XYZ file of C-alpha atoms in Angstrom:
522
model
C 68.129 -18.643 74.041
C 72.425 -17.198 74.107
C 72.212 -14.217 75.698
C 74.669 -11.652 73.983
C 75.703 -8.181 73.544
C 74.490 -6.196 70.932
C 77.781 -7.277 69.039
C 77.023 -10.230 69.210
C 79.501 -11.393 71.951
C 78.295 -14.298 73.808
C 77.255 -13.450 77.787
C 77.302 -15.862 80.244
C 74.382 -16.044 83.055
C 77.183 -15.105 85.876
C 80.953 -14.699 85.694
C 83.546 -15.445 88.234
C 87.214 -16.509 87.923
C 86.055 -19.654 86.609
C 84.561 -17.780 83.107
C 85.507 -14.134 83.490
C 88.837 -12.455 83.339
C 91.117 -10.790 85.976
C 92.120 -8.287 83.133
C 95.796 -7.347 82.845
C 97.899 -6.379 85.799
C 98.955 -2.761 84.563
C 97.471 0.263 86.541
C 96.444 3.404 85.363
C 98.685 5.777 83.918
C 100.963 2.534 82.575
C 100.835 0.211 79.539
C 99.003 -1.009 77.821
C 96.278 1.601 79.780
C 93.508 -0.640 79.777
C 92.343 0.620 83.301
C 93.270 4.951 82.029
C 95.917 6.838 80.752
C 96.475 9.074 83.579
C 97.998 7.555 86.851
C 94.840 9.715 88.989
C 92.243 10.006 85.844
C 89.495 12.204 87.085
C 91.119 12.288 90.869
C 93.326 15.535 89.513
C 91.014 16.843 86.465
C 87.592 16.595 85.068
C 87.223 15.110 81.158
C 86.208 18.374 79.599
C 82.528 18.990 78.739
C 82.477 20.235 75.455
C 78.871 20.603 74.237
C 78.663 21.039 70.111
C 76.422 23.590 68.844
C 76.315 25.742 66.252
C 73.768 27.133 64.395
C 72.241 29.854 61.786
C 75.015 32.475 61.480
C 78.428 32.966 63.035
C 77.096 35.817 64.915
C 74.340 33.485 66.562
C 76.459 30.635 67.297
C 79.149 32.662 69.047
C 75.879 34.130 71.150
C 75.747 30.182 72.039
C 79.053 29.647 72.884
C 79.372 32.458 75.038
C 75.842 31.081 77.017
C 77.432 27.639 77.557
C 80.632 29.321 78.659
C 79.110 31.123 81.487
C 76.882 27.874 82.328
C 80.049 26.200 83.449
C 81.217 24.565 80.055
C 84.767 23.942 79.915
C 85.886 22.980 75.857
C 84.337 24.641 72.659
C 82.930 22.384 70.195
C 81.972 24.032 66.628
C 79.077 22.188 64.637
C 79.598 23.558 60.830
C 76.342 23.199 58.502
C 76.220 21.108 54.983
C 77.312 23.436 52.736
C 80.607 24.262 55.256
C 81.006 20.814 55.348
C 81.216 20.093 51.633
C 83.430 23.109 50.773
C 80.679 25.141 49.127
C 79.973 29.032 49.881
C 76.742 30.121 51.201
C 75.491 31.632 48.173
C 75.712 28.732 45.697
C 73.352 27.142 44.520
C 74.021 23.597 45.888
C 73.291 25.543 49.594
C 70.197 26.815 48.929
C 67.451 25.426 51.818
C 70.518 24.418 54.452
C 72.581 27.429 55.132
C 72.838 27.365 59.245
C 70.030 24.653 59.125
C 72.621 21.681 61.040
C 75.178 24.078 62.260
C 76.670 27.549 61.709
C 77.459 28.836 58.145
C 81.107 29.666 57.670
C 82.224 30.934 54.051
C 85.353 32.701 55.092
C 87.902 34.054 57.244
C 85.409 37.036 58.383
C 82.529 34.534 59.267
C 85.456 32.820 61.162
C 86.067 36.131 63.131
C 82.324 36.807 64.376
C 82.195 33.211 65.160
C 85.038 33.562 67.959
C 84.412 36.944 68.441
C 85.179 38.063 71.871
C 86.787 34.576 72.712
C 90.463 33.965 73.304
C 91.371 30.986 70.969
C 94.630 30.819 73.724
C 92.541 30.623 76.496
C 89.739 27.706 75.136
C 90.421 24.656 73.478
C 87.821 24.334 70.688
C 86.823 21.324 68.942
C 85.539 21.664 65.108
C 83.399 18.650 64.108
C 84.745 19.078 60.034
C 86.748 17.426 57.387
C 86.923 17.114 53.759
C 87.067 21.278 53.813
C 88.765 20.569 57.447
C 92.509 21.779 56.562
C 90.562 25.461 54.842
C 88.700 25.712 58.462
C 91.717 25.320 60.344
C 93.508 27.548 58.376
C 90.760 30.164 58.989
C 91.460 29.372 62.665
C 94.757 29.970 63.520
C 94.169 32.938 61.285
C 91.924 34.345 63.951
C 94.107 33.366 66.739
C 96.921 34.979 65.032
C 95.348 38.619 64.618
C 94.003 38.067 68.259
C 97.983 38.103 69.205
C 98.027 34.549 70.396
C 101.169 32.279 69.811
C 100.273 29.130 67.704
C 102.512 27.009 69.943
C 99.544 27.569 73.007
C 96.701 26.772 70.596
C 95.230 23.740 71.806
C 91.922 21.709 70.524
C 91.265 19.003 67.667
C 89.678 18.810 64.329
C 88.070 15.806 63.292
C 89.888 15.432 59.613
C 89.070 11.502 59.616
C 87.966 11.443 55.758
C 88.079 7.603 56.118
C 85.347 7.784 58.146
C 83.781 10.189 55.456
C 83.437 6.827 52.789
C 82.894 4.468 55.185
C 79.605 6.328 56.996
C 78.883 9.798 56.844
C 79.908 10.702 53.295
C 80.508 14.227 52.903
C 83.428 13.730 51.212
C 84.753 16.013 48.459
C 88.052 14.622 46.447
C 88.896 10.895 46.066
C 90.569 9.172 48.624
C 94.232 9.113 48.519
C 94.585 13.300 47.635
C 92.283 13.631 50.456
C 94.723 11.350 52.520
C 97.654 13.561 51.513
C 95.712 16.381 52.720
C 95.663 14.819 56.201
C 98.764 14.363 56.378
C 99.533 17.632 55.395
C 97.882 19.161 58.177
C 98.855 16.272 60.549
C 102.794 17.192 59.219
C 101.829 21.292 59.550
C 100.615 20.692 63.199
C 103.867 18.548 64.242
C 105.902 21.726 63.309
C 104.410 24.551 64.157
C 101.272 24.514 66.308
C 101.963 21.344 68.696
C 99.503 21.544 70.943
C 96.634 20.906 68.771
C 95.371 17.370 67.367
C 95.184 17.474 63.682
C 92.627 14.747 63.521
C 90.039 13.317 65.293
C 89.460 9.243 64.503
C 86.466 8.926 64.632
C 84.440 6.050 65.678
C 80.997 7.518 66.417
C 79.692 7.864 62.745
C 80.677 4.662 61.925
C 78.596 3.389 64.821
C 75.473 5.899 64.347
C 75.525 4.259 60.667
C 74.449 0.808 61.789
C 78.104 -0.453 62.618
C 78.350 -2.684 65.728
C 81.062 -1.964 68.646
C 83.254 -4.365 67.369
C 83.597 -2.732 63.895
C 83.532 0.696 65.461
C 87.053 -0.560 66.818
C 88.290 -2.030 64.260
C 87.632 0.304 61.211
C 88.698 3.286 63.706
C 91.537 1.983 64.828
C 92.314 0.639 61.205
C 91.557 3.906 60.294
C 94.434 5.293 62.807
C 96.797 2.666 61.363
C 96.539 4.608 57.930
C 97.316 7.788 59.131
C 100.357 6.756 61.096
C 101.767 5.280 57.741
C 100.820 8.354 55.331
C 102.462 10.838 57.671
C 105.383 8.304 58.436
C 106.273 8.692 54.851
C 106.617 12.491 55.189
C 109.819 11.664 57.225
C 108.265 12.680 60.374
C 109.352 10.201 63.330
C 106.000 8.366 64.986
C 106.889 10.247 68.078
C 107.124 13.397 66.736
C 103.299 13.197 65.575
C 101.915 10.606 67.584
C 101.190 12.128 70.836
C 98.658 14.220 69.070
C 96.274 12.132 67.516
C 93.268 11.832 69.003
C 90.075 9.688 69.066
C 86.018 10.238 69.062
C 83.568 7.056 69.808
C 80.117 6.692 70.507
C 78.585 5.638 73.714
C 75.558 3.492 72.913
C 73.375 1.423 74.991
C 74.942 -1.656 76.008
C 76.341 -0.080 79.067
C 78.952 -2.570 79.873
C 79.668 -3.406 76.331
C 80.679 0.159 75.794
C 82.847 0.329 79.130
C 84.685 -2.587 77.709
C 85.090 -0.835 74.559
C 86.931 2.198 75.462
C 88.745 0.146 77.534
C 89.989 -2.039 74.999
C 90.372 0.715 72.342
C 93.280 1.930 74.896
C 95.239 -1.395 74.955
C 94.982 -2.031 70.771
C 96.065 1.101 70.443
C 98.897 0.732 72.528
C 99.826 -2.527 71.210
C 99.726 -1.266 67.590
C 101.416 1.773 68.028
C 104.323 -0.128 70.342
C 104.873 -3.368 68.526
C 103.751 -2.330 64.690
C 105.426 1.253 64.477
C 107.761 0.843 67.244
C 106.798 3.945 68.905
C 108.489 4.877 72.525
C 107.020 7.885 73.892
C 104.607 7.042 76.356
C 102.348 9.703 74.797
C 102.217 8.228 71.616
C 101.029 4.915 73.032
C 98.492 6.143 74.898
C 94.752 6.602 73.293
C 92.964 9.753 74.069
C 89.218 10.119 73.501
C 86.351 12.394 72.948
C 82.887 10.188 73.545
C 79.247 10.957 72.994
C 76.134 9.979 73.229
C 74.258 7.862 70.483
C 72.499 10.527 68.568
C 70.890 7.314 66.508
C 69.432 5.866 70.109
C 67.528 9.241 70.480
C 63.431 8.659 69.485
C 60.733 11.365 69.051
C 58.728 9.397 70.714
C 58.651 10.515 74.505
C 61.675 12.431 74.208
C 61.849 13.444 77.806
C 62.983 9.526 77.547
C 66.008 10.856 76.102
C 67.703 12.219 78.998
C 67.741 9.155 80.276
C 69.185 7.236 77.721
C 72.034 10.141 77.436
C 72.875 10.019 81.006
C 73.229 6.189 80.798
C 75.720 6.904 77.656
C 77.200 9.612 79.361
C 77.857 7.371 82.945
C 79.203 4.585 80.493
C 82.234 6.677 78.566
C 83.115 8.582 81.987
C 83.429 4.758 83.513
C 85.320 3.930 80.557
C 88.032 7.110 81.132
C 87.025 9.776 78.599
C 89.078 12.586 78.009
C 86.193 14.511 76.795
C 82.306 14.271 76.401
C 79.347 15.458 74.602
C 75.763 14.938 75.718
C 73.037 14.897 73.356
C 69.802 17.014 74.114
C 66.265 15.871 74.346
C 64.639 17.507 71.836
C 67.392 16.374 68.898
C 65.408 13.943 67.439
C 62.763 17.176 66.312
C 65.480 19.788 65.558
C 69.111 21.417 66.751
C 68.898 21.803 70.617
C 66.991 24.635 72.238
C 69.067 26.423 75.307
C 66.851 24.803 77.674
C 67.669 21.081 75.776
C 71.629 21.834 75.696
C 71.699 23.166 79.316
C 69.578 20.079 80.460
C 72.671 17.960 78.490
C 75.270 20.163 79.926
C 73.908 19.582 83.449
C 73.745 15.652 82.998
C 77.610 15.497 82.755
C 77.572 17.935 86.052
C 75.965 15.478 87.878
C 77.983 13.096 86.718
C 80.680 14.691 88.089
C 79.519 16.268 91.035
C 76.954 13.817 92.484
C 77.549 10.185 91.513
C 80.919 9.836 93.203
C 82.440 7.759 89.969
C 85.175 9.889 89.882
C 86.429 8.876 93.070
C 88.097 6.073 91.583
C 90.326 5.956 88.354
C 88.658 2.641 87.067
C 85.756 1.986 89.057
C 84.698 -1.130 86.494
C 87.903 -2.707 86.624
C 88.845 -5.877 88.281
C 84.931 -6.695 87.253
C 85.315 -10.388 85.906
C 82.384 -9.519 83.433
C 83.770 -6.259 82.226
C 87.294 -7.810 82.125
C 85.953 -10.642 79.829
C 84.378 -8.026 77.366
C 87.624 -6.158 77.343
C 89.624 -9.032 76.358
C 87.047 -10.104 73.850
C 86.765 -6.775 71.943
C 90.341 -6.446 71.496
C 90.349 -9.793 70.311
C 87.598 -9.251 67.668
C 88.718 -5.922 66.780
C 92.760 -7.478 66.041
C 90.447 -9.958 63.897
C 89.149 -7.477 61.810
C 92.055 -5.168 61.527
C 94.055 -8.862 60.052
C 91.193 -8.567 57.567
C 91.865 -4.799 56.597
C 95.766 -5.594 56.330
C 95.240 -8.519 53.753
C 93.216 -6.097 51.828
C 96.211 -3.647 51.911
C 95.032 -1.725 54.810
C 92.171 0.931 55.316
C 92.184 3.255 52.417
C 92.219 -0.516 49.752
C 89.376 -1.386 51.870
C 87.494 1.721 51.709
C 88.202 1.779 47.904
C 86.733 -1.686 47.556
C 83.687 -1.164 49.430
C 84.053 -3.354 52.207
C 83.808 -1.396 55.448
C 80.595 -0.014 54.062
C 79.241 -3.504 53.058
C 79.774 -4.661 56.446
C 78.170 -1.742 58.091
C 75.167 -1.815 55.942
C 74.772 -5.231 57.042
C 74.744 -4.881 60.379
C 72.002 -1.698 60.004
C 70.139 -3.711 58.021
C 70.149 -6.552 61.656
C 69.836 -4.404 63.440
C 66.290 -2.664 62.345
C 65.372 -5.946 61.464
C 65.726 -6.826 65.243
C 63.710 -4.032 66.533
C 60.825 -4.142 63.661
C 60.010 -7.666 64.833
C 59.995 -7.086 68.175
C 63.442 -8.538 69.651
C 65.281 -5.804 70.408
C 63.011 -3.095 72.686
C 63.089 0.350 72.303
C 61.126 2.307 74.942
C 58.269 4.432 73.081
C 58.652 2.987 69.893
C 57.903 -0.488 70.281
C 57.592 -1.311 73.858
C 56.210 0.743 76.561
C 54.227 2.938 74.251
C 52.475 6.407 75.329
C 48.721 7.071 74.708
C 48.973 10.593 73.743
C 51.673 12.778 72.217
C 52.716 15.777 73.730
C 54.589 18.149 71.445
C 58.181 19.902 72.851
C 59.741 23.579 72.228
C 62.212 23.137 69.539
C 64.564 25.584 68.042
C 63.360 27.385 64.886
C 66.332 28.440 62.671
C 66.133 32.114 61.117
C 64.812 31.531 57.747
C 66.316 34.774 56.659
C 70.495 33.325 57.441
C 70.899 32.145 54.302
C 69.834 36.163 52.674
C 72.057 37.718 55.646
C 74.996 35.214 54.571
C 74.944 36.073 50.916
C 74.857 40.010 51.717
C 77.990 39.388 53.739
C 79.806 37.473 51.386
C 78.793 39.796 48.164
C 80.342 43.078 50.389
C 83.392 40.659 51.556
C 83.877 39.925 47.432
C 83.779 43.612 46.773
C 85.694 45.053 49.419
C 88.758 42.744 49.468
C 92.028 42.970 47.112
C 90.630 40.902 44.325
C 94.292 40.700 42.862
C 95.718 38.979 45.769
C 92.983 36.663 45.882
C 93.654 35.447 42.388
C 97.227 34.854 43.621
C 96.522 33.315 46.585
C 94.339 30.985 44.606
C 97.062 30.505 42.000
C 99.629 29.296 44.628
C 96.903 26.841 46.271
C 96.652 24.710 42.755
C 99.912 24.897 41.985
C 100.333 23.767 45.774
C 98.159 21.006 45.008
C 99.543 19.830 41.712
C 103.182 19.479 43.458
C 103.900 17.149 46.399
C 104.178 20.547 48.556
C 102.435 21.076 51.615
C 99.050 22.662 51.643
C 98.583 24.557 55.014
C 101.301 27.226 53.934
C 99.130 28.351 50.507
C 95.802 28.141 52.445
C 96.770 30.270 55.320
C 97.562 32.819 52.487
C 94.694 32.040 50.773
C 92.644 32.862 54.080
C 94.516 35.819 54.704
C 93.424 37.161 51.273
C 89.891 37.008 52.113
C 89.671 34.274 49.896
C 86.280 32.002 50.740
C 85.731 28.412 51.067
C 84.128 27.774 48.289
C 86.688 29.341 45.947
C 89.548 27.597 47.774
C 87.623 24.220 47.797
C 86.971 25.099 43.837
C 90.715 25.660 43.390
C 91.856 22.172 45.039
C 88.613 20.411 43.068
C 90.212 21.151 39.907
C 93.435 19.949 40.941
C 92.765 17.043 43.163
C 89.537 15.887 41.312
C 85.960 14.877 43.114
C 84.760 11.997 43.974
C 82.097 9.816 43.208
C 80.744 6.451 45.239
C 79.935 3.456 43.650
C 77.233 1.653 45.634
C 78.391 -0.906 48.075
C 75.960 -3.745 47.777
């Protein structure tokens, strides 16, 4: 039977000059950046160890942040709960049962102030995994920094803000695609003009892959979305080299070890060629694909959860060998619940062991020159460009999403993967191979059920004590801006400063931009 990678790329028994590839002749730090975006990679600086965290109230998450920083974490990454992601306040009826469960609850500037209490925002980089309501949460973050006395020009970090992957995979959208793209372009433009070191978007293949995409689909749909964001921002009149250096990416690091390494290498090469050849970028930083990686949550199993430590370590190693700039390692208990402090610490220690004990950071591209890895890199590049060509024929990623094309393709892929597991072709330890005779329960994190009541009480007090007339004026300004072509960030910042809540601001935008309902893809 023909051996294939997880994406279906044929694999020969052994690779040599006859059937392999020597790779391109570039070195690290030179276009097309196959071997890395920096000449010395981790020899000069390790990747940022950025563990994703958030649960309960802002004060509880603040304690977890400070704990992880004391343990050697080098960047923050905020997980928000579902109501926050969907633009609802913690006391909204749609938020019932979800407040603080899968992330931290943030409904106002007051919550954001608590979330970063005693953490200087100009001294740490912060990633915020939020999209539909990203502009509002970013506005809250900027106002907190402002009140700490920080200069926006010195702030570093990332908001996810990749709305196209929501329609494709994660489904946490609020507004229709085109008004949402306008919001994304607003944030990119505002960052280029006022917060130049902040990444206003993290174009994400992670959620696409978690939904069941192959590595090829993850690569092509992520870069296809990136093309759309560049095109929409160029329409603002900004030169490509003014904003492209701050576009960042977020990829999954999955189980097929060598294919994942090759995927990261191919991503850099494809992006360089797209930016240089399609968009005419000339600034070297515009050509460099910088990415955060996260180990594959979908690969974690409730069966024999300790084995997840092994999976995560190998996936993290693939990300490092592939040249990640930032990395999150999943915890062993995440098939059950949010991580306990102990599990989160073990996940962080996994990165620290790779950095300190394996020796893989001594060479800038340890897999470079492998006939097998270079052949996979070439093959992934070719297949990625072929799929981007199909998206171009449809009118680009926005039109493709509106037609349901990538959604349907991912659904087919996910079905095929699940069928291969159920038929025993794909082996998963603990699930359909090497089963345990007994199940041992593990400690899990229990979210305090009073979090919702406490958040609701805070909101009542906030609404009672704030200047309601100022809030009304600010919300009216948001609606006027939304109905015009004005950049929405300035009125959003004013609304946040007046302590308008997340839900109130999102409702003002819903009134002008509309609400999206998805058509079935298949």
